CSV table of C-alpha atoms and ligand atoms in Angstrom, one decimal:
chain,number,residue,atom,x,y,z
A,49,MET,CA,302.4,269.5,128.9
A,50,SER,CA,300.8,266.4,129.8
A,51,ALA,CA,297.1,265.1,130.6
A,52,PHE,CA,296.7,261.6,132.6
A,53,VAL,CA,293.4,260.0,133.6
A,54,VAL,CA,293.6,258.9,137.6
A,55,LEU,CA,290.3,256.1,137.7
A,56,GLY,CA,289.0,253.3,139.4
A,57,SER,CA,289.7,249.6,138.0
A,58,GLN,CA,287.1,247.9,140.2
A,59,TRP,CA,284.2,248.8,142.1
A,60,GLY,CA,285.4,251.8,143.2
A,61,ASP,CA,286.7,253.0,146.8
A,62,GLU,CA,290.0,251.8,145.2
A,63,GLY,CA,292.1,254.7,146.9
A,64,LYS,CA,291.4,257.4,144.1
A,65,GLY,CA,291.5,260.3,146.3
A,66,LYS,CA,294.5,259.3,147.5
A,67,MET,CA,296.0,259.0,144.7
A,68,THR,CA,294.8,262.2,142.6
A,69,ASP,CA,296.0,264.1,145.7
A,70,TYR,CA,299.7,262.2,145.6
A,71,LEU,CA,299.8,263.0,141.9
A,72,ALA,CA,298.3,266.5,142.0
A,73,GLU,CA,301.7,267.9,143.7
A,74,GLY,CA,303.0,267.5,140.1
A,75,ALA,CA,300.1,268.7,138.2
A,76,ASP,CA,298.3,272.1,137.5
A,77,VAL,CA,295.0,271.4,137.1
A,78,VAL,CA,292.7,268.5,138.5
A,79,VAL,CA,289.2,267.7,137.0
A,80,ARG,CA,286.2,266.0,137.8
A,81,TYR,CA,284.4,264.6,134.5
A,82,GLN,CA,281.7,262.3,135.6
A,83,GLY,CA,279.5,261.2,138.6
A,84,GLY,CA,278.3,263.4,141.5
A,85,ASN,CA,278.0,263.2,144.9
A,86,ASN,CA,277.7,259.8,145.2
A,87,ALA,CA,281.3,259.9,145.2
A,88,GLY,CA,283.4,259.6,148.5
A,89,HIS,CA,287.4,260.5,148.2
A,90,THR,CA,289.3,260.4,151.0
A,91,VAL,CA,292.5,262.3,151.2
A,92,GLU,CA,295.1,262.4,154.6
A,93,VAL,CA,297.2,265.0,154.8
A,94,GLY,CA,299.5,264.9,158.0
A,95,ASP,CA,297.0,264.4,160.7
A,96,LYS,CA,293.9,265.7,158.9
A,97,LYS,CA,291.4,263.3,157.0
A,98,TYR,CA,289.1,265.0,154.4
A,99,LYS,CA,286.4,263.4,152.7
A,100,LEU,CA,285.6,264.8,149.4
A,101,HIS,CA,282.1,264.5,147.6
A,102,LEU,CA,282.0,266.4,144.2
A,103,ILE,CA,285.1,268.7,144.3
A,104,PRO,CA,288.3,267.4,142.9
A,105,SER,CA,291.2,266.2,145.3
A,106,GLY,CA,293.7,269.0,143.8
A,107,ILE,CA,291.6,271.7,146.2
A,108,LEU,CA,293.8,270.6,149.2
A,109,TYR,CA,296.6,272.5,147.2
A,110,LYS,CA,296.9,276.2,147.3
A,111,ASP,CA,298.0,276.5,143.4
A,112,LYS,CA,295.9,273.9,141.9
A,113,LEU,CA,293.0,274.9,139.3
A,114,ASN,CA,290.0,272.3,140.3
A,115,VAL,CA,287.6,271.7,137.4
A,116,ILE,CA,283.9,270.2,137.8
A,117,GLY,CA,283.1,269.3,133.9
A,118,ASN,CA,280.0,268.6,131.8
A,119,GLY,CA,279.7,265.1,132.8
A,120,VAL,CA,279.1,265.8,136.3
A,121,VAL,CA,275.6,266.0,138.0
A,122,LEU,CA,275.9,268.6,140.6
A,123,ASP,CA,274.3,268.9,143.5
A,124,PRO,CA,274.2,272.8,144.4
A,125,GLU,CA,272.9,272.3,148.1
A,126,SER,CA,275.6,269.2,148.5
A,127,ILE,CA,278.5,271.4,146.8
A,128,PHE,CA,277.9,274.2,148.9
A,129,GLY,CA,277.7,271.9,152.3
A,130,GLU,CA,281.4,271.0,151.0
A,131,ILE,CA,282.8,274.0,150.3
A,132,ASP,CA,281.8,275.3,153.4
A,133,TYR,CA,283.5,272.2,155.3
A,134,LEU,CA,286.1,272.6,153.5
A,135,ILE,CA,286.7,276.3,154.3
A,136,GLY,CA,285.8,275.7,158.1
A,137,GLU,CA,289.0,273.3,157.8
A,138,GLY,CA,290.9,276.2,156.2
A,139,VAL,CA,291.3,275.4,152.7
A,140,GLU,CA,290.7,277.8,149.9
A,141,VAL,CA,287.6,277.5,147.7
A,142,THR,CA,287.1,280.3,145.9
A,143,PRO,CA,286.2,280.8,141.8
A,144,GLU,CA,290.0,281.4,141.4
A,145,ASN,CA,290.8,277.6,142.3
A,146,LEU,CA,287.3,275.9,141.6
A,147,VAL,CA,285.4,276.5,138.4
A,148,ILE,CA,281.6,274.5,137.3
A,149,SER,CA,280.7,273.8,133.6
A,150,ASP,CA,277.7,275.6,132.6
A,151,ARG,CA,276.6,272.5,131.0
A,152,ALA,CA,276.8,270.0,134.3
A,153,HIS,CA,273.2,269.0,135.0
A,154,VAL,CA,271.6,270.0,138.3
A,155,ILE,CA,270.7,267.5,140.9
A,156,MET,CA,267.1,269.0,141.8
A,157,PRO,CA,265.0,267.6,145.0
A,158,TYR,CA,262.8,265.6,143.4
A,159,HIS,CA,265.6,263.4,141.6
A,160,LYS,CA,266.5,262.5,145.4
A,161,ILE,CA,263.2,261.6,146.2
A,162,LEU,CA,262.4,259.4,142.9
A,163,ASP,CA,265.8,257.6,144.1
A,164,GLY,CA,264.3,256.3,146.8
A,165,ALA,CA,261.4,255.5,145.7
A,166,SER,CA,262.4,253.7,142.7
A,167,GLU,CA,265.0,251.8,145.0
A,168,LYS,CA,262.2,250.7,146.9
A,169,PHE,CA,259.6,249.8,144.2
A,170,ARG,CA,262.4,247.4,142.9
A,171,GLY,CA,262.2,245.8,146.4
A,172,ASP,CA,264.7,242.7,145.7
A,173,ASN,CA,266.0,243.3,142.8
A,174,LYS,CA,267.1,247.2,144.3
A,175,ILE,CA,270.5,248.7,142.8
A,176,GLY,CA,271.7,249.7,146.1
A,177,THR,CA,272.2,253.1,145.4
A,178,THR,CA,273.8,256.0,147.4
A,179,LYS,CA,270.1,257.6,147.0
A,180,LYS,CA,271.6,261.1,146.0
A,181,GLY,CA,269.5,261.6,142.6
A,182,ILE,CA,272.3,260.6,140.3
A,183,GLY,CA,270.1,257.9,138.3
A,184,PRO,CA,267.2,260.2,138.1
A,185,CYS,CA,269.1,263.3,137.1
A,186,TYR,CA,271.3,261.5,134.6
A,187,THR,CA,267.9,260.0,133.4
A,188,ASP,CA,266.4,263.7,132.5
A,189,LYS,CA,269.7,264.2,130.9
A,190,ALA,CA,269.2,261.6,128.4
A,191,GLU,CA,265.7,262.4,128.2
A,192,ARG,CA,266.5,266.0,127.4
A,193,CYS,CA,264.2,267.5,130.1
A,194,GLY,CA,267.1,268.0,132.8
A,195,ILE,CA,268.2,271.7,134.0
A,196,ARG,CA,271.8,272.4,133.1
A,197,VAL,CA,273.8,275.0,135.6
A,198,CYS,CA,273.6,277.7,132.9
A,199,ASP,CA,269.7,276.8,133.1
A,200,LEU,CA,269.8,277.5,137.0
A,201,ILE,CA,271.6,280.5,136.9
A,202,ASP,CA,269.0,282.4,134.5
A,203,ASN,CA,266.6,283.2,136.6
A,204,GLU,CA,263.9,283.1,133.5
A,205,VAL,CA,264.8,279.9,132.0
A,206,PHE,CA,265.2,278.5,135.5
A,207,ALA,CA,261.3,279.2,136.2
A,208,GLU,CA,260.1,277.6,133.2
A,209,LYS,CA,262.0,274.7,133.1
A,210,LEU,CA,261.4,273.9,136.9
A,211,LYS,CA,257.8,274.6,135.9
A,212,TYR,CA,257.9,271.8,133.4
A,213,ASN,CA,259.7,269.3,135.6
A,214,VAL,CA,257.5,269.8,138.6
A,215,GLU,CA,254.7,268.9,136.9
A,216,ILE,CA,255.8,265.9,135.4
A,217,LYS,CA,257.6,264.6,138.6
A,218,ASN,CA,254.6,265.8,140.8
A,219,ALA,CA,252.6,263.2,138.5
A,220,ILE,CA,255.1,260.5,138.8
A,221,LEU,CA,255.5,260.9,142.6
A,222,THR,CA,251.8,261.2,143.6
A,223,LYS,CA,250.5,259.0,140.5
A,224,VAL,CA,253.1,256.0,140.4
A,225,TYR,CA,254.7,255.9,143.8
A,226,GLY,CA,252.0,257.4,146.0
A,227,LEU,CA,253.9,259.9,147.6
A,228,ASP,CA,253.7,263.5,148.4
A,229,PRO,CA,254.3,266.0,145.5
A,230,VAL,CA,257.0,268.6,145.9
A,231,ASN,CA,256.4,272.2,145.8
A,232,TYR,CA,257.1,274.3,143.1
A,233,ASP,CA,257.5,277.8,144.7
A,234,GLU,CA,259.7,276.3,147.7
A,235,ILE,CA,261.9,274.7,145.2
A,236,LEU,CA,262.2,278.4,142.8
A,237,GLU,CA,263.3,280.3,146.1
A,238,LYS,CA,265.5,278.0,147.4
A,239,TYR,CA,267.3,277.3,144.2
A,240,THR,CA,267.0,280.7,142.9
A,241,ALA,CA,269.2,281.8,146.0
A,242,LEU,CA,272.0,278.6,145.4
A,243,ALA,CA,272.0,279.9,141.7
A,244,ASP,CA,273.1,283.2,143.0
A,245,ARG,CA,275.9,281.6,145.0
A,246,ILE,CA,277.2,279.3,142.3
A,247,ARG,CA,277.3,281.5,139.4
A,248,PRO,CA,280.7,283.4,139.8
A,249,PHE,CA,282.2,279.5,139.8
A,250,VAL,CA,280.5,278.7,136.5
A,251,LYS,CA,282.3,278.8,132.9
A,252,ASP,CA,282.7,277.1,130.0
A,253,THR,CA,285.0,274.5,131.1
A,254,SER,CA,286.0,272.8,128.2
A,255,VAL,CA,287.6,275.8,126.6
A,256,ILE,CA,289.4,276.5,130.1
A,257,VAL,CA,290.6,272.8,130.3
A,258,TYR,CA,291.6,272.8,126.6
A,259,ASN,CA,293.7,276.0,126.9
A,260,GLU,CA,295.2,275.0,130.0
A,261,MET,CA,296.5,271.7,128.4
A,262,LYS,CA,298.2,273.7,125.8
A,263,ASN,CA,301.7,274.0,128.5
A,264,LYS,CA,300.4,272.9,131.8
A,265,LYS,CA,299.6,269.3,133.6
A,266,VAL,CA,296.1,268.3,133.5
A,267,LEU,CA,294.5,265.1,135.8
A,268,PHE,CA,291.2,264.1,135.3
A,269,GLU,CA,289.7,262.5,138.5
A,270,GLY,CA,287.5,259.6,138.0
A,271,ALA,CA,284.7,258.6,140.1
A,272,GLN,CA,283.4,255.0,141.2
A,273,GLY,CA,285.1,252.6,139.0
A,274,ASN,CA,285.3,250.4,135.5
A,275,LEU,CA,282.8,247.7,136.9
A,276,LEU,CA,280.2,250.5,137.8
A,277,ASP,CA,280.2,252.1,134.2
A,278,ILE,CA,276.8,252.1,132.6
A,279,ASP,CA,278.2,250.3,129.6
A,280,TYR,CA,281.0,248.1,130.8
A,281,GLY,CA,279.9,247.6,134.5
A,282,THR,CA,277.6,244.5,136.1
A,283,TYR,CA,274.4,246.2,134.3
A,284,PRO,CA,271.9,247.4,135.7
A,285,TYR,CA,273.9,247.2,139.4
A,286,VAL,CA,276.1,250.3,138.2
A,287,THR,CA,275.9,253.8,138.3
A,288,SER,CA,274.6,256.0,135.3
A,289,SER,CA,277.8,257.4,134.3
A,290,ASN,CA,281.0,256.0,131.8
A,291,THR,CA,282.9,255.7,134.4
A,292,THR,CA,285.7,254.1,132.2
A,293,ALA,CA,288.3,256.5,130.6
A,294,GLY,CA,286.2,257.1,127.5
A,295,GLY,CA,284.3,259.0,129.9
A,296,VAL,CA,286.8,261.8,129.9
A,297,SER,CA,286.1,263.2,126.2
A,298,ALA,CA,282.3,263.2,126.7
A,299,GLY,CA,282.8,264.4,130.4
A,300,ILE,CA,284.6,267.7,129.6
A,301,GLY,CA,284.8,268.1,126.1
A,302,ILE,CA,288.0,267.0,125.2
A,303,GLY,CA,289.0,264.8,122.4
A,304,PRO,CA,290.8,261.6,123.4
A,305,THR,CA,294.0,262.2,120.9
A,306,PHE,CA,294.8,265.1,123.5
A,307,ILE,CA,295.1,262.4,126.5
A,308,ASP,CA,298.5,260.7,127.2
A,309,GLY,CA,297.6,257.8,129.5
A,310,ALA,CA,295.2,256.5,132.1
A,311,VAL,CA,296.5,254.9,135.4
A,312,GLY,CA,294.0,252.5,137.0
A,313,ILE,CA,293.7,252.6,140.8
A,314,ALA,CA,293.4,248.9,141.6
A,315,LYS,CA,293.0,247.9,145.6
A,316,ALA,CA,295.0,244.7,146.4
A,317,TYR,CA,292.5,243.0,146.9
A,318,THR,CA,288.3,243.4,145.6
A,319,THR,CA,285.4,245.6,147.5
A,320,ARG,CA,282.1,246.3,146.5
A,321,VAL,CA,279.1,248.3,147.9
A,322,GLY,CA,275.5,248.1,147.1
A,323,GLU,CA,273.9,244.8,145.1
A,324,GLY,CA,275.0,242.8,142.4
A,325,PRO,CA,277.4,240.0,141.4
A,326,PHE,CA,281.1,239.8,142.5
A,327,PRO,CA,282.5,236.8,141.5
A,328,THR,CA,285.4,236.5,144.4
A,329,GLU,CA,283.6,237.9,147.0
A,330,LEU,CA,284.5,236.6,150.7
A,331,LEU,CA,281.0,235.5,152.7
A,332,ASP,CA,283.1,234.2,155.6
A,333,GLU,CA,285.2,235.6,158.6
A,334,LEU,CA,288.1,236.1,156.1
A,335,GLY,CA,286.0,238.5,154.2
A,336,ASP,CA,284.8,240.3,157.7
A,337,ALA,CA,288.7,240.0,158.6
A,338,ILE,CA,289.7,242.0,155.4
A,339,ARG,CA,286.9,244.6,155.6
A,340,GLU,CA,287.8,245.5,159.6
A,341,LYS,CA,291.8,245.4,158.7
A,342,GLY,CA,291.0,247.9,155.9
A,343,PHE,CA,288.4,249.7,157.3
A,344,GLU,CA,285.9,248.6,154.3
A,345,TYR,CA,283.2,251.2,155.2
A,346,GLY,CA,281.8,253.4,152.8
A,347,THR,CA,282.7,257.0,152.6
A,348,THR,CA,279.5,258.7,151.3
A,349,THR,CA,276.7,256.2,153.1
A,350,GLY,CA,278.9,254.5,155.7
A,351,ARG,CA,277.5,250.8,154.5
A,352,PRO,CA,279.7,247.9,155.0
A,353,ARG,CA,281.7,247.1,152.0
A,354,ARG,CA,281.8,243.5,150.7
A,355,CYS,CA,285.4,242.2,150.7
A,356,GLY,CA,286.9,239.4,148.2
A,357,TRP,CA,290.4,238.1,146.6
A,358,LEU,CA,291.8,240.1,144.2
A,359,ASP,CA,290.1,239.4,140.7
A,360,ALA,CA,292.8,240.0,137.7
A,361,VAL,CA,290.0,239.3,135.3
A,362,ILE,CA,288.2,242.7,136.0
A,363,LEU,CA,291.7,244.1,136.1
A,364,LYS,CA,292.5,243.2,132.4
A,365,GLN,CA,289.0,244.0,131.4
A,366,ALA,CA,289.8,247.5,132.6
A,367,VAL,CA,293.5,247.5,130.5
A,368,ARG,CA,290.8,246.9,127.3
A,369,VAL,CA,287.8,249.1,128.1
A,370,SER,CA,290.0,252.0,129.8
A,371,GLY,CA,293.2,251.5,127.7
A,372,LEU,CA,295.1,251.5,131.1
A,373,THR,CA,299.4,252.4,130.6
A,374,SER,CA,299.7,251.5,134.2
A,375,PHE,CA,298.5,250.3,137.7
A,376,ALA,CA,298.5,252.4,140.9
A,377,VAL,CA,298.1,249.4,143.8
A,378,THR,CA,296.8,250.5,146.9
A,379,LYS,CA,296.2,249.0,150.5
A,380,ILE,CA,298.6,245.9,149.9
A,381,ASP,CA,299.7,246.9,153.4
A,382,THR,CA,296.2,245.6,154.4
A,383,LEU,CA,297.0,241.9,153.5
A,384,ALA,CA,300.0,241.5,155.8
A,385,GLY,CA,299.4,238.7,158.3
A,386,LEU,CA,297.0,236.3,155.5
A,387,GLU,CA,299.1,232.9,155.5
A,388,LYS,CA,297.9,232.4,152.0
A,389,LEU,CA,296.4,234.8,149.1
A,390,LYS,CA,294.4,234.1,146.3
A,391,ILE,CA,294.0,235.7,142.7
A,392,CYS,CA,291.2,235.2,140.2
A,393,VAL,CA,292.8,234.7,137.0
A,394,GLY,CA,290.2,233.1,134.7
A,395,TYR,CA,286.2,232.1,135.4
A,396,LYS,CA,284.8,228.8,134.1
A,397,LEU,CA,282.0,229.4,132.0
A,398,ASP,CA,280.2,225.9,130.7
A,399,GLY,CA,283.2,224.3,130.9
A,400,LYS,CA,285.1,227.0,129.0
A,401,VAL,CA,287.7,229.2,130.3
A,402,ILE,CA,287.3,233.0,129.9
A,403,ASP,CA,289.0,236.3,130.7
A,404,TYR,CA,286.6,239.0,130.5
A,405,HIS,CA,282.8,239.5,132.1
A,406,PRO,CA,279.8,238.5,129.7
A,407,ALA,CA,277.1,240.6,129.7
A,408,SER,CA,274.4,238.5,130.9
A,409,LEU,CA,274.0,238.4,134.5
A,410,LYS,CA,272.5,234.8,134.3
A,411,ASP,CA,276.2,233.7,132.6
A,412,LEU,CA,278.2,235.9,135.1
A,413,ALA,CA,276.4,234.2,137.9
A,414,LYS,CA,277.6,230.7,136.7
A,415,CYS,CA,281.3,232.0,136.2
A,416,GLU,CA,283.7,230.0,138.5
A,417,PRO,CA,286.5,231.9,139.5
A,418,ILE,CA,289.7,230.0,138.4
A,419,TYR,CA,292.6,230.8,141.7
A,420,GLU,CA,296.0,230.9,141.6
A,421,GLU,CA,297.3,231.0,145.2
A,422,PHE,CA,299.8,232.8,146.9
A,423,ASP,CA,302.2,232.9,150.3
A,424,GLY,CA,301.5,235.7,152.3
A,425,TRP,CA,303.7,237.8,154.0
A,426,ASP,CA,303.6,238.4,157.6
A,427,GLU,CA,305.9,241.8,158.2
A,428,SER,CA,304.1,245.1,157.9
A,429,ILE,CA,304.7,247.0,154.7
A,430,ALA,CA,303.1,250.5,156.1
A,431,ASP,CA,306.6,251.8,156.3
A,432,ALA,CA,308.1,250.5,153.0
A,433,ARG,CA,309.4,253.9,151.2
A,434,SER,CA,311.1,251.5,148.1
A,435,TYR,CA,310.3,248.9,146.1
A,436,GLU,CA,313.4,247.0,147.8
A,437,GLU,CA,311.6,247.3,150.9
A,438,ILE,CA,308.4,244.9,149.9
A,439,PRO,CA,308.6,241.5,151.0
A,440,GLU,CA,309.5,239.3,148.4
A,441,THR,CA,306.4,237.0,148.5
A,442,ALA,CA,304.5,240.4,148.1
A,443,LYS,CA,306.4,241.4,144.8
A,444,ILE,CA,305.6,237.9,143.3
A,445,TYR,CA,301.8,238.8,144.4
A,446,LEU,CA,302.4,242.0,142.5
A,447,LYS,CA,304.2,240.4,139.4
A,448,LYS,CA,301.0,238.5,138.7
A,449,ILE,CA,299.2,241.2,138.1
A,450,GLU,CA,301.3,242.7,135.8
A,451,GLU,CA,301.9,239.2,134.1
A,452,TYR,CA,298.2,238.8,133.6
A,453,THR,CA,297.0,242.0,132.8
A,454,GLY,CA,299.9,243.0,130.5
A,455,ALA,CA,299.9,246.6,132.2
A,456,ARG,CA,302.9,247.8,134.3
A,457,ILE,CA,302.3,248.5,137.6
A,458,SER,CA,303.7,252.3,138.4
A,459,ILE,CA,302.7,253.3,141.8
A,460,VAL,CA,302.6,250.9,145.2
A,461,SER,CA,300.6,252.6,148.0
A,462,VAL,CA,300.8,251.1,151.4
A,463,GLY,CA,298.8,253.4,153.5
A,464,PRO,CA,296.3,256.3,153.1
A,465,LYS,CA,299.1,258.9,154.1
A,466,ARG,CA,301.2,261.1,150.9
A,467,ASP,CA,304.3,259.7,151.7
A,468,GLN,CA,303.0,255.8,151.6
A,469,THR,CA,303.5,255.8,148.3
A,470,ILE,CA,306.1,254.2,146.3
A,471,LYS,CA,306.8,255.2,142.7
A,472,ILE,CA,308.3,252.5,140.8
A,473,GLY,CA,308.3,254.1,136.9
A,474,LYS,CA,306.1,256.3,134.9
A,475,LEU,CA,302.3,256.3,134.8
B,9,LIG,P1,288.4,256.3,146.5
B,9,LIG,O1,286.6,256.6,146.5
B,9,LIG,O2,288.6,255.5,145.5
B,9,LIG,O3,288.8,257.5,146.2
B,9,LIG,O4,288.4,255.5,147.9
B,9,LIG,P2,288.0,256.0,149.2
B,9,LIG,O5,288.3,256.9,150.0
B,9,LIG,O6,286.2,255.5,149.3
B,9,LIG,O7,288.2,254.3,150.1
B,9,LIG,C1,289.7,254.4,150.0
B,9,LIG,C2,290.0,254.0,151.4
B,9,LIG,O8,291.5,253.6,151.8
B,9,LIG,C3,290.0,255.8,152.2
B,9,LIG,O9,289.9,255.3,153.6
B,9,LIG,C4,291.7,256.1,152.1
B,9,LIG,O10,292.3,256.8,153.2
B,9,LIG,C5,292.8,254.5,152.2
B,9,LIG,N1,293.8,254.2,151.4
B,9,LIG,C6,294.0,254.6,150.1
B,9,LIG,N2,295.2,254.1,150.1
B,9,LIG,C7,295.1,253.3,150.9
B,9,LIG,C8,296.4,252.5,151.4
B,9,LIG,O11,297.4,252.2,150.5
B,9,LIG,N3,296.7,251.8,152.3
B,9,LIG,C9,295.6,251.8,153.2
B,9,LIG,N4,295.9,251.0,154.4
B,9,LIG,N5,294.6,252.6,153.2
B,9,LIG,C10,294.8,253.2,152.1
B,10,LIG,P1,283.7,256.3,144.9
B,10,LIG,O1,284.3,257.4,143.7
B,10,LIG,C1,281.5,252.8,145.2
B,10,LIG,C2,277.4,252.0,144.0
B,10,LIG,C3,276.5,252.4,144.8
B,10,LIG,C4,275.5,251.2,144.1
B,10,LIG,C5,275.6,251.7,142.8
B,10,LIG,C6,274.7,252.9,141.9
B,10,LIG,O2,283.7,256.7,145.9
B,10,LIG,O3,284.4,255.1,144.4
B,10,LIG,P2,274.3,255.5,142.3
B,10,LIG,O4,274.3,256.3,143.7
B,10,LIG,O5,275.6,256.0,141.9
B,10,LIG,O6,273.5,255.5,141.6
B,10,LIG,O7,274.8,253.9,142.8
B,10,LIG,O8,276.7,252.6,142.4
B,10,LIG,N1,278.6,253.6,144.0
B,10,LIG,C7,279.3,253.2,144.4
B,10,LIG,N2,280.2,252.6,145.1
B,10,LIG,N3,282.2,253.9,145.4
B,10,LIG,C8,281.6,254.9,144.8
B,10,LIG,O9,282.4,256.1,144.3
B,10,LIG,C9,280.1,254.7,144.4
B,10,LIG,N4,279.4,255.5,143.4
B,10,LIG,C10,278.2,254.5,143.9
B,10,LIG,O10,276.9,251.6,146.1
B,10,LIG,O11,275.7,250.0,144.1
B,11,LIG,MG1,285.0,256.2,147.9
């Protein structure tokens, strides 16, 4: 048995989908434990490209159990859109290979409207959310008025909880934001029908995962990345869940002592979608060139991703906060052809050198990245299938990550496909 977390080390879109799919071949169970359909995980199998948002990336194998844990926020309309899309692609999705926690919170139509409304209200201070209703749904969870999956599938409880929520949300929508109210009867009818569809998938997933872990291999698939964590990210420019490895225990109901390790997925450079600080951002043609070469456009929203140099400070922080046992470095192939490369190995703040993100965004804005420069490489790495085939200069670049962060690199990914993966050591 073994249980490993696969999670993003930066601001998301590091290649978690690809790496989870790659590692899932040797696993039995794949579990999502936080976030919602704000995630966009791309998995390429043969000449097919799948875009997953809520369904774990183990779904593309016939024999894996996929679990959506209690820490996830679930949009019933969106998940059935995703299930129908997968079935249309010939992928089997049944209550035999997909189970959903009865404790997961449900994203309701008013959450999506409130997400858009609060973003508009913030004006220049907007977060740049995916507008999927993630923040407002987690708000209700913390406020203790949320509707859980177990409530949704109980017609009586749902009708009652919906009544209260519609009343209070309509007051906010009309009186605070000046918007139209939502209609209780319409939501009740639509979501009662969705509840009938969801009911067969609903289980106590903590019990299931705990029992499976006794003799099977489990992967916990993170969404977003360490710096989008509600506590340790660049708050308030974060998502509303704990994206760090600590989120696994609470998000599935499994104690931390049952988890063997955490592999941090790190893109060979840095990207970010949405607003917020980004010390190594490249606002010039080089940033544009990396975006085009790496096809850095959001999987969920299509927005162009901001691009910049690799920030090893962020990776060091991910080792500390998430207890990373190793890194899987992705998209190293994208950097081919650049004469010189830079890695940020510290920030200068008020005359001192620091190797972590300060809590205050005012201080973070003052941080000046300290760079080390590296020679690039011209040859394509996309066809490399062993570490020996990687150019020497790329090896030096990778070694710097290990040296600075103190964590090993266990995998190097040289392209989006399953076979474009070089395993170097244990996770
Ligand atoms: P995720 O959210 O972390 O799963 O990442 P996304 O799927 O949003 O974005 C990563 C993108 O990079 C996807 O289009 C992947 O197919 C692609 N990708 C993953 N690994 C590699 C790699 O090593 N090289 C290249 N060129 N593309 C990769
Ligand atoms: P994956 O799993 C990159 C960002 C949004 C925004 C902030 C808050 O594909 O890596 P939210 O809708 O969650 O309230 O938005 O978080 N964000 C992501 N950025 N990858 C993601 O997921 C993201 N999910 C949310 O752009 O800045
Ligand atoms: Mg993504």
